[in-house]
Coordinates of C-alpha atoms in Angstrom, one line a residue:
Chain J
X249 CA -58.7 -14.7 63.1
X250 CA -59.5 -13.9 59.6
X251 CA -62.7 -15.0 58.4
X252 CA -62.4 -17.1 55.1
X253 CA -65.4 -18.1 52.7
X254 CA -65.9 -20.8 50.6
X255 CA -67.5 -19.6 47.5
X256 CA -67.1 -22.1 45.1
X257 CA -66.3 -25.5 45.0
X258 CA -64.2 -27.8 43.0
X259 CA -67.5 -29.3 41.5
X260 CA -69.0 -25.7 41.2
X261 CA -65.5 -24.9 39.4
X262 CA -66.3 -28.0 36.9
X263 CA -69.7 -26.9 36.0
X264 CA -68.9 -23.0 35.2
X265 CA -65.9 -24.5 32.9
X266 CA -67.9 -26.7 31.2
X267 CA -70.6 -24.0 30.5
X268 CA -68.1 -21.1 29.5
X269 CA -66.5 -24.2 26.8
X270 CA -70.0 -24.2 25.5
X271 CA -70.3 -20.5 25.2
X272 CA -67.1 -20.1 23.3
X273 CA -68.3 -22.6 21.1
X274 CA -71.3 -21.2 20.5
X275 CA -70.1 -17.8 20.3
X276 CA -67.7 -18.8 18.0
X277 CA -69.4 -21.1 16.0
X278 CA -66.9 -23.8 16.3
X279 CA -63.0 -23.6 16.7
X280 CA -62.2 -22.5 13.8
X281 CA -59.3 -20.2 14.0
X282 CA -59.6 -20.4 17.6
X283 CA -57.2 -20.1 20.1
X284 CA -57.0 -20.3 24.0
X285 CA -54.5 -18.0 25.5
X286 CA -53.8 -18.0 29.6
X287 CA -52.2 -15.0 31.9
X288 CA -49.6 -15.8 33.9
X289 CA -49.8 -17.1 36.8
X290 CA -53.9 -17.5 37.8
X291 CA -54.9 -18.1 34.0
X292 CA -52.6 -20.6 33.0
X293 CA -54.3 -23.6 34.1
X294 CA -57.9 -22.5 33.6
X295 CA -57.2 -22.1 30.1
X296 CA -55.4 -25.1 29.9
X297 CA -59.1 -27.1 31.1
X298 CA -60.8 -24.9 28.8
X299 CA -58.8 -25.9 25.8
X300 CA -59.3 -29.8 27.2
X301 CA -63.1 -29.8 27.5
X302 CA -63.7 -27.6 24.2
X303 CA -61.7 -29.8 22.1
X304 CA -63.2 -32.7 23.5
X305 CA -66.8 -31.3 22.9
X306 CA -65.9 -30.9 19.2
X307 CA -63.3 -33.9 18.9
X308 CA -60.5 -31.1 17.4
X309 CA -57.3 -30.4 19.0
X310 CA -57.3 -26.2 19.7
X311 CA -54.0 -24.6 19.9
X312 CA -53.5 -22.5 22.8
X313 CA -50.2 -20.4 24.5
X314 CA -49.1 -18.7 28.0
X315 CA -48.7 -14.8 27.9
X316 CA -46.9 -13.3 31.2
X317 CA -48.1 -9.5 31.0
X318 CA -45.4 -8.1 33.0
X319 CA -43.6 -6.2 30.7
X320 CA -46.8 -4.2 29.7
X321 CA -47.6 -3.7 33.3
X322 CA -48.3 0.4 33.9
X323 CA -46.8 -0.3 37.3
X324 CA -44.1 -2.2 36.6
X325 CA -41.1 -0.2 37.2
X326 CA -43.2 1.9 39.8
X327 CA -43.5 -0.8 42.3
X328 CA -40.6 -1.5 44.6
X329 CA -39.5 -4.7 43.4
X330 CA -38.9 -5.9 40.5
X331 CA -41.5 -8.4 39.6
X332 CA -40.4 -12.0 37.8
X333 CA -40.9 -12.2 34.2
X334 CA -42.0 -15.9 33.0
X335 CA -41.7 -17.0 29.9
X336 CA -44.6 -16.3 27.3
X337 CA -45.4 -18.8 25.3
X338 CA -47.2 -17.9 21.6
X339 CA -45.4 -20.1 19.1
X340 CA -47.6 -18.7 15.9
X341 CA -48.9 -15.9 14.3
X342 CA -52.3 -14.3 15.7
X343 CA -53.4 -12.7 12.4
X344 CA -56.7 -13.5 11.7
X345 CA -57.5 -15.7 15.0
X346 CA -60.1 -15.6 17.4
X347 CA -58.5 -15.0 20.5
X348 CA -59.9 -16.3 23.8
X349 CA -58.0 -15.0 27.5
X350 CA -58.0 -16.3 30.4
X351 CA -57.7 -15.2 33.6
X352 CA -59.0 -16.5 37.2
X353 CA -60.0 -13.2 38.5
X354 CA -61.0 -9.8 36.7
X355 CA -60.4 -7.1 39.0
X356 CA -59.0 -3.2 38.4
X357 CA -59.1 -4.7 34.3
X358 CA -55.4 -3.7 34.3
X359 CA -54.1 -6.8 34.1
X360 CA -56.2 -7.6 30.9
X361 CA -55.2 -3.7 29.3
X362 CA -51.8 -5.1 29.8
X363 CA -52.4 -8.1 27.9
X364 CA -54.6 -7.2 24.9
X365 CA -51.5 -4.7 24.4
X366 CA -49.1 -7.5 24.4
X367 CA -51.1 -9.7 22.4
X368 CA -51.1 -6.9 19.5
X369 CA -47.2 -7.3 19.4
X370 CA -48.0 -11.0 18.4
X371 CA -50.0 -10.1 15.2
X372 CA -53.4 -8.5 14.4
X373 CA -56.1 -11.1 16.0
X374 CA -59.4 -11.1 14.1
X375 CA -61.0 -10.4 17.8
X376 CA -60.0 -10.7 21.1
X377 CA -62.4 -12.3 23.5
X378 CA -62.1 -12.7 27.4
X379 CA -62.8 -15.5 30.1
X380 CA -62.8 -15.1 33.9
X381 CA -63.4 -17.4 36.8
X382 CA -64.7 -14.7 38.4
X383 CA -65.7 -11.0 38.1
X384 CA -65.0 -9.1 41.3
X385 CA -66.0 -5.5 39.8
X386 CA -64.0 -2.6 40.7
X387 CA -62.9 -1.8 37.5
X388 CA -60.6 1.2 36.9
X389 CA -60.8 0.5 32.8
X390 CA -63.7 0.4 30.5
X391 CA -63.1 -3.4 30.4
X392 CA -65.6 -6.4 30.7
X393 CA -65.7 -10.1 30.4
X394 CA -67.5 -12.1 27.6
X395 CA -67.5 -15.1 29.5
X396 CA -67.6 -14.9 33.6
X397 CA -67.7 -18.0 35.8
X398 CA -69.5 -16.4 38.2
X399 CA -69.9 -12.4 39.7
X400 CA -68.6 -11.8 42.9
X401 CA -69.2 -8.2 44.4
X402 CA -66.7 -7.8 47.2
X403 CA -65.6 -4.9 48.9
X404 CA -62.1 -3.7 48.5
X405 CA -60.2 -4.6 50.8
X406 CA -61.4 -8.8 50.5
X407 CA -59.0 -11.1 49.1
X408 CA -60.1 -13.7 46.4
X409 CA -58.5 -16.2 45.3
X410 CA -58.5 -19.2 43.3
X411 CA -57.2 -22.3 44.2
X412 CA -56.8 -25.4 41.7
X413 CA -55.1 -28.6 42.6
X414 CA -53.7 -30.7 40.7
X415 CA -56.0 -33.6 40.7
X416 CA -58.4 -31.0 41.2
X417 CA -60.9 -32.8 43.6
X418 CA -59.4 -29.9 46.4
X419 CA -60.3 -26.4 43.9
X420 CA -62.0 -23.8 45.3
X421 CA -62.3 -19.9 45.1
X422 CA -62.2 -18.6 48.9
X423 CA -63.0 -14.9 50.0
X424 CA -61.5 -13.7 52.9
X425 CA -61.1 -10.6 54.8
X426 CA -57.7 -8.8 53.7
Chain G
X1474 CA -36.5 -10.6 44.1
X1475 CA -34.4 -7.2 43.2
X1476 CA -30.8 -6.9 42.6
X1477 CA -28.8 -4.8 45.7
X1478 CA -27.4 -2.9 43.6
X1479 CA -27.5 0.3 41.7
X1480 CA -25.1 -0.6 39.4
X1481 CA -22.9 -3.5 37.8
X1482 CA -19.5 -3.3 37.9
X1483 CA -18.2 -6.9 38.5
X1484 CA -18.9 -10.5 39.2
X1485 CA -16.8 -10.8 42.3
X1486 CA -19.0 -9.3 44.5
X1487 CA -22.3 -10.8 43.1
X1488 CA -23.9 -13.8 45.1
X1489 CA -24.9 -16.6 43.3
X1490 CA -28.7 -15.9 43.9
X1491 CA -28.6 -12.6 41.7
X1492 CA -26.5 -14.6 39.3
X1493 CA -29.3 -17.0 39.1
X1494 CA -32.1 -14.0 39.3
X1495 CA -30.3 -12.4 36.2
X1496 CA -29.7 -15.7 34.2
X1497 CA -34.1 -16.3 35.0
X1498 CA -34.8 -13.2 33.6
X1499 CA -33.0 -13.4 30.4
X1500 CA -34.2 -16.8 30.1
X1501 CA -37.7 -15.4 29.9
X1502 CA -36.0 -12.2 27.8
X1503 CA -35.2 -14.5 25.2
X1504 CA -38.4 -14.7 23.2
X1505 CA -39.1 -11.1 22.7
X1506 CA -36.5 -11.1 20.1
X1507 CA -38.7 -14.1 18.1
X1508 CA -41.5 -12.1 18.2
X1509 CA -42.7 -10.5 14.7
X1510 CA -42.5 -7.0 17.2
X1511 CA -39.8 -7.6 19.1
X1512 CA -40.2 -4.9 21.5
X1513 CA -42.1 -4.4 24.8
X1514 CA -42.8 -1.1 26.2
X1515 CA -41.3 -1.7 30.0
X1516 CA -38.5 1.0 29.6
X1517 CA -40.6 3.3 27.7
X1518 CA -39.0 7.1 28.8
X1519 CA -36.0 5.9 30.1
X1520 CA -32.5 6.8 28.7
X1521 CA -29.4 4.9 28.3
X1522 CA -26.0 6.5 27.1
X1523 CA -23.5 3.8 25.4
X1524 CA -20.1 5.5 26.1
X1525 CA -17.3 3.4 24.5
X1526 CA -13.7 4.2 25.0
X1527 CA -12.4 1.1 23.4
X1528 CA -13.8 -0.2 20.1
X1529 CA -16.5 -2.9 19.9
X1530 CA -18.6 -4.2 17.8
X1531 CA -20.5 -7.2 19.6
X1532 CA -20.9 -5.3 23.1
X1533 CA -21.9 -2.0 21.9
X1534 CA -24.7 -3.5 19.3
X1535 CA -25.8 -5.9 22.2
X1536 CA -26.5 -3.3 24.6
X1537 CA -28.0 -0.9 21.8
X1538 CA -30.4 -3.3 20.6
X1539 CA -30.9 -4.8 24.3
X1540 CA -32.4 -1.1 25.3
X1541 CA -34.3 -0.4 22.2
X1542 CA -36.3 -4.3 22.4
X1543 CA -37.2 -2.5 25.9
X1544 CA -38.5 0.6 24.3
X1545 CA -35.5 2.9 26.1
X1546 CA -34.1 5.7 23.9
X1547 CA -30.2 5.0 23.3
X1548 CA -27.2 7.1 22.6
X1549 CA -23.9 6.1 21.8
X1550 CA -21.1 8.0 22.1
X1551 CA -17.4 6.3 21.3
X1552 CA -14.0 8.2 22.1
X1553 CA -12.8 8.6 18.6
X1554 CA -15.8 11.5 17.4
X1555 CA -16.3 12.8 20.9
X1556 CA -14.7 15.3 23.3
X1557 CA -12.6 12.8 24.6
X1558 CA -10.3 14.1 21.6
X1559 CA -10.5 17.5 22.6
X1560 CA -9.1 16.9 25.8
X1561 CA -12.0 16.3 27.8
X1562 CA -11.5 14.2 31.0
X1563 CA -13.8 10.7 32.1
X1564 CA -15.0 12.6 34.6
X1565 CA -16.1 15.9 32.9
X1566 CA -17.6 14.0 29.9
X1567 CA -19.0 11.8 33.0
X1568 CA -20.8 15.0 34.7
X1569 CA -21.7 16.7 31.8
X1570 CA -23.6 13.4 30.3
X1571 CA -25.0 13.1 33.9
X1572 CA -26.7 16.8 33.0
X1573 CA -28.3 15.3 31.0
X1574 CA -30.5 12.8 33.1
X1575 CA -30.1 9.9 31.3
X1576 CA -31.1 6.6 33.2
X1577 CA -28.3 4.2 32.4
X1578 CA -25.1 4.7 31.3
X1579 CA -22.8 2.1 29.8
X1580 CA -18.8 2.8 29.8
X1581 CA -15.9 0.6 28.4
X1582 CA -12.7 2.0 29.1
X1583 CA -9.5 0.2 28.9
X1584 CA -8.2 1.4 32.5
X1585 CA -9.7 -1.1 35.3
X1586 CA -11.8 0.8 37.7
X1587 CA -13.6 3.4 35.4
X1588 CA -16.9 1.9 35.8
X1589 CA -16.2 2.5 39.8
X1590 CA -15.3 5.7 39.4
X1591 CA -18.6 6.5 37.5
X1592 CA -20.6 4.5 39.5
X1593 CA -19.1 6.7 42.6
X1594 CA -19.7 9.9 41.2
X1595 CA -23.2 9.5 39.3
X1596 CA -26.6 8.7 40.6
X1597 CA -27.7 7.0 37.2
X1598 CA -26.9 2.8 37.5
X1599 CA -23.3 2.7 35.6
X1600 CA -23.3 -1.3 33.5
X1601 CA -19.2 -1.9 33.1
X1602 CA -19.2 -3.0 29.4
X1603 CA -15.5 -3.7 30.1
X1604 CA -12.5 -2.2 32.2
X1605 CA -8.9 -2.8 31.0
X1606 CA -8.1 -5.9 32.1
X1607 CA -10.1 -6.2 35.2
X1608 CA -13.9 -6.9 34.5
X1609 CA -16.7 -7.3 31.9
X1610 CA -19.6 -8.9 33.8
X1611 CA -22.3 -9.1 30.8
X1612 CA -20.0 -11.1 29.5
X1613 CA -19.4 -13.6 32.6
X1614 CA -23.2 -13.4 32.1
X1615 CA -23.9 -14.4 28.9
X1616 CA -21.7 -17.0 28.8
X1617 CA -23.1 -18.7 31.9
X1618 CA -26.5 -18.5 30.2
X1619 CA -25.3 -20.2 27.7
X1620 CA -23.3 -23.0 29.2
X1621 CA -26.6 -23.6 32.0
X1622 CA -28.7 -23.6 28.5
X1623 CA -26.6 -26.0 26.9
X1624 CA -25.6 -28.8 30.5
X1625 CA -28.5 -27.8 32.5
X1626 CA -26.5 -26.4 35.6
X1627 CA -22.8 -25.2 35.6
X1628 CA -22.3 -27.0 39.2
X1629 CA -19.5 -29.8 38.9
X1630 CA -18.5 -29.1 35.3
X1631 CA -15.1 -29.1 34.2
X1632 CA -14.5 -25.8 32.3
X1633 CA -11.1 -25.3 30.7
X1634 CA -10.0 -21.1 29.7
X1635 CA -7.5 -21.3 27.7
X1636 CA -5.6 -17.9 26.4
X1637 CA -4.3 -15.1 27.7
X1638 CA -5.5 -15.1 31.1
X1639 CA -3.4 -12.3 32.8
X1640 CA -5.1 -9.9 30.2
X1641 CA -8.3 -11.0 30.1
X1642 CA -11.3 -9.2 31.9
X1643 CA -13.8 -12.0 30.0
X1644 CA -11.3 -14.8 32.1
X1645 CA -11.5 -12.7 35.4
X1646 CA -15.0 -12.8 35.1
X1647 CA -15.9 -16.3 34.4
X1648 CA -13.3 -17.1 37.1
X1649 CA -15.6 -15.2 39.5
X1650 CA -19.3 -16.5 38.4
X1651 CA -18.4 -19.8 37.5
X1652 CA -16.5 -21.1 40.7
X1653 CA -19.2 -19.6 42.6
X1654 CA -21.6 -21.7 40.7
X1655 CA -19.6 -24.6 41.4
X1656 CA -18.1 -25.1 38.2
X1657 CA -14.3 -26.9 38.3
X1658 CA -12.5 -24.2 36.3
X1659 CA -9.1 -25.0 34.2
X1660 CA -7.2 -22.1 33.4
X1661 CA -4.4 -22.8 30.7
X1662 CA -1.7 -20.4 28.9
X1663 CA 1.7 -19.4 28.4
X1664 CA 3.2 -19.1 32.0
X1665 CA 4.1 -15.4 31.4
X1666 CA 0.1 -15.3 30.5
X1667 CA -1.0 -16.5 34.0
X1668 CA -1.1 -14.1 36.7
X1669 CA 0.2 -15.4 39.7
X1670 CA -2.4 -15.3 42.3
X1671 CA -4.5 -17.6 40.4
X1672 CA -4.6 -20.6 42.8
X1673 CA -6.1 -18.0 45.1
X1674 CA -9.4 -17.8 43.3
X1675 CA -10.3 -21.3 43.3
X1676 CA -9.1 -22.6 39.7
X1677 CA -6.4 -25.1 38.8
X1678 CA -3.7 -24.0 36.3
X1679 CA -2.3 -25.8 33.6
X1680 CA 0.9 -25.0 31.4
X1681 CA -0.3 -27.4 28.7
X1682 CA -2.9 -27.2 26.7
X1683 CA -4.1 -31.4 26.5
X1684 CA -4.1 -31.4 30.0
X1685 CA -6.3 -28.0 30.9
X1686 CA -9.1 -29.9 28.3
X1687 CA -8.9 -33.4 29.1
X1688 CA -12.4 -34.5 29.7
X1689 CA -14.3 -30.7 29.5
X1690 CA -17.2 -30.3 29.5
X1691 CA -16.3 -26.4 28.0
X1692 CA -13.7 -25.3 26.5
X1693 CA -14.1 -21.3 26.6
X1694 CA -11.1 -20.1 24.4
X1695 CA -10.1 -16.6 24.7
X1696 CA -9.1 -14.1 22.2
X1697 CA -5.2 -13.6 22.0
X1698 CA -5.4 -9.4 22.3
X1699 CA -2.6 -8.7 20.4
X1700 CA -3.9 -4.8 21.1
X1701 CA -2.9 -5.2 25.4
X1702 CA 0.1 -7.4 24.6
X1703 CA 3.6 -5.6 25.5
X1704 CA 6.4 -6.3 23.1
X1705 CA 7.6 -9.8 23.1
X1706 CA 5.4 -11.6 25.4
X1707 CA 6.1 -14.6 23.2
X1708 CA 8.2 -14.9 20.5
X1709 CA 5.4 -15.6 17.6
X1710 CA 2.0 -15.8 17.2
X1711 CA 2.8 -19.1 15.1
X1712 CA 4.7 -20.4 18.2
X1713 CA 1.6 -19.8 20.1
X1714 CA -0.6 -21.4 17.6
X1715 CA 1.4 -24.5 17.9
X1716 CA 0.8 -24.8 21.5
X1717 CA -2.6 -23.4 22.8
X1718 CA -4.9 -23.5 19.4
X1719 CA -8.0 -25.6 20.1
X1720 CA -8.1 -28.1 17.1
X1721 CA -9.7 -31.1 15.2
X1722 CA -6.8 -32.8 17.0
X1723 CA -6.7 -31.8 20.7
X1724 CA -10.9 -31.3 21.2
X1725 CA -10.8 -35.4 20.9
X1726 CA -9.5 -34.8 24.3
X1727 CA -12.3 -33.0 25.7
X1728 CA -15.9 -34.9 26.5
X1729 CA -17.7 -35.9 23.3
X1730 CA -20.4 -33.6 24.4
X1731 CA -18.2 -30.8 24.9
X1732 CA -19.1 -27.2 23.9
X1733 CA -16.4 -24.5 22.6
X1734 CA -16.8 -20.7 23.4
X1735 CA -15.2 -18.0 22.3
X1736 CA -16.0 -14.3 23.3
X1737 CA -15.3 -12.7 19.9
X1738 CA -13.9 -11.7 17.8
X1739 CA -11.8 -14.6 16.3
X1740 CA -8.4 -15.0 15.6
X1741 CA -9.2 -17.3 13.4
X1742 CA -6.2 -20.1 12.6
X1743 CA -4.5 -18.4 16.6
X1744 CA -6.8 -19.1 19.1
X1745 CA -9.1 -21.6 17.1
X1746 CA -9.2 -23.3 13.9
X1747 CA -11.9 -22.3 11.8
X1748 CA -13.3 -26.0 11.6
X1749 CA -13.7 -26.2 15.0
X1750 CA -15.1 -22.4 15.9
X1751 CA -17.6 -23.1 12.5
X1752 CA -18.1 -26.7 14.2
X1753 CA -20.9 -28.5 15.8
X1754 CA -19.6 -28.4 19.2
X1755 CA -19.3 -24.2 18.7
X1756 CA -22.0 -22.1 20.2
X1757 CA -20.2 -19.0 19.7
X1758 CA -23.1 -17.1 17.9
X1759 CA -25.7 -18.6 20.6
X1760 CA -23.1 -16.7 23.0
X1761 CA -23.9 -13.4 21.2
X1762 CA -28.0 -14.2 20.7
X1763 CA -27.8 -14.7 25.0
X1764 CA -25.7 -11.5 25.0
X1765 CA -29.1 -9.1 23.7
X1766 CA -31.3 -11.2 26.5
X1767 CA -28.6 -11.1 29.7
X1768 CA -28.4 -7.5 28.9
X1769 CA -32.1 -6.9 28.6
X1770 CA -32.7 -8.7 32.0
X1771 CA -29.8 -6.5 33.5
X1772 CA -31.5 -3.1 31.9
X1773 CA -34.9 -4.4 33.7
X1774 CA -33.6 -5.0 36.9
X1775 CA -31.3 -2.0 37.1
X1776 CA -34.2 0.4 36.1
X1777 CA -36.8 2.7 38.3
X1778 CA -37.9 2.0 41.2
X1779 CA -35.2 2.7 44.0
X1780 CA -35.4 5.1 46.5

């Protein structure tokens, strides 16, 4: 049988979110011009809580967006299959904004070379800052993460991955042996 | 999911899962060409030949612009200022093009089967842009993007085709894609205009025109292609006006919901009357916007990757 890890819980989950809202507030020094962007698929509803506690911290609604990184992928018409594209969804200009991404796992940094690319198609973003769940190492790209959830060192060939629900009492992030 | 196939030639042979993998795609397709870039890099390298034996305006630009969103270099070469006029068969042009190494290659021709023939002879994926009167999937495919954007689903909807059907590749096509989708489809023309082994694919024919779009949900009127029409296939265009134009009158017919397509170009005051094909109910330019992202998805699923 495989062995499988709990590493984080749904109230450890809670607790890194509300500290990483925090430091993009602070970092930022507010919301001003600030904007919350999630990858497809594993980012998408991490940003989503990240955009509901920070603009409950300050009282301001934050606008925020989907980005599916496909299309930029260096792999993408390498692999055998075809992957799905989603729909991406940044309804505004990113001239001049402070750009937050956010992604459950940063791994190879691929994905995230794939998406500051695609964000540049969108406008010319003041900066572009990056949010992880968690921070697994192994990068293949001089890439890091401003704000990080929590490090994980893992050994290749472990899987992680991040599991929220939708009531989110069930989240977890669980290791397991690939 | 992938597509099975190297290339696309037709809609008869494509099960409705790759229909619905192709209409997903270009669903998602469709907001690159908001963007202020509207490009991505995904077919950065590759290479895809338009060759057009038949003039267009619509198809040709769709595909070009379709390629170049995806970052592919494009080509176009039409009949009239190639070697074609020298002489030069499909197939040598075919091979010599194929020297070449492009990726893709596009081909309208006006006899039915060129596309195959292509597709037989060359590795590259061969896209039919439109074969004589037999096929012109894109088409099929943009309009059923448009008509699941527009109801939601195609499944149970009463869709009227009204024209020329015996010479129209658009008609054969939707015939194909949309029964399998579980569409109800009307076809309605002149009785020489309706080939005979219609009943065989699935559709119900009609002879008159208030009948085919009573209570549609689309009405998909074709163009009357006075270029394919042999000598006195009706006696007057007029004559046919009178009885197979989609009016202010005869839409009343249709649901109040219904939408009117029309594949381009317009015969404007033939086919349709300008108040209705300029009308509310019209989605004839949403048609060609769906044509860029149907042809987009089929360029990203066609490309790399095969062995």
């Amino acid at each position: 049988m495989k062995k499988k890890k709990v590493v984080m819980d749904a109230e450890g989950i809670e607790r890194s979110l509300t500290r990483i809202a925090y430091e993009i507030l602070e970092r930022n020094k507010g919301t001003d011009n600030l904007i919350i962007i999630g990858i497809r698929k594993g980012g998408i509803s991490l940003a989503e809580r990240l955009r509901e506690k920070i603009s409950a911290i300050e009282g301001t609604e934050i606008m925020s967006g989907t980005l599916d990184i496909t299309l930029y992928r260096d792999d993408v018409l390498t692999t055998g299959k075809r992957p799905e594209i989603e729909k991406t969804y940044i309804p505004f200009p990113l001239d001049h904004k402070r750009v937050v991404i956010v992604d459950d796992v940063l791994f190879t940094g691929r994905t995230i070379r794939a998406a500051m690319d695609a964000l540049m198609d969108f406008g010319r973003p003041e900066l572009i800052q990056l949010a992880v769940l968690i921070d697994r190492g192994h990068r293949e790209l001089p890439i890091r993460a401003d704000f990080i959830g929590e490090t994980l060192p893992s050994s290749l060939w472990e899987n992680i991955s991040v599991n929220l629900t939708d009531n989110r009492d069930a989240d977890e992030v669980v290791i397991e042996e690939g | 999911m992938n597509l099975s196939r190297k290339d696309m030639l037709g809609i008869v042979d494509l099960p409705r899962e790759e229909i619905d993998l192709i209409l997903d795609t270009a669903e998602s397709f469709k907001e690159i060409s908001t963007r202020t870039i509207k490009k991505v890099p995904t077919l950065r390298g590759k290479t895809v030949i338009t060759l057009f034996f038949e003039a267009s305006t619509r198809t040709r630009t769709s595909f070009e612009i379709a390629a170049k969103r995806l970052s592919a270099d494009t080509i176009n070469i039409s009949a009239s200022t190639s070697s074609v006029v020298k002489g030069e068969t499909l197939i040598d042009t075919a091979k010599n093009l194929e020297s070449m190494n492009p990726d893709i290659i596009i081909i309208r021709h006006s006899a039915a089967g060129a596309a195959h023939i292509l597709a037989g002879l060359l590795e590259q994926s061969i896209i039919n842009a439109g074969d004589g009167a037999h096929e012109h999937p894109t088409q099929a495919l943009l309009d059923m993007l448009t008509i699941r954007e527009k109801k939601g689903t195609m499944e149970g909807l009463k869709i009227a085709i009204v024209g020329d059907i015996a010479h129209s590749r658009v008609a054969r096509s939707n015939i194909y894609g949309l029964t399998k989708m579980g569409a109800n489809v009307a076809v309605c023309g002149p009785a020489m205009m309706i080939p005979r082994d219609m009943d065989q694919m699935g559709v119900s024919v009609y002879y008159n025109m208030e009948d085919a779009i009573k209570d549609a949900d689309v009405v998909m009127m074709l163009r009357m292609q006075l270029e394919r029409q042999e000598k006195n296939l009706f006696p007057s265009l007029r004559e046919y006006a009178n009885h197979f134009s989609l009016n202010r009158d005869n839409i009343k017919l249709a649901k109040n919901d219904v939408i009117v397509m029309h594949p381009g170009p317009v015969n404007r005051g033939v086919e349709i009357s300008p108040e209705i094909a300029d009308g509310p109910s019209s989605v004839i330019l949403e048609q060609v916007t769906n044509g860029v992202a149907v042809r987009m998805a089929l360029l990203y699923l066609l490309s790399g990757g095969r062995k």
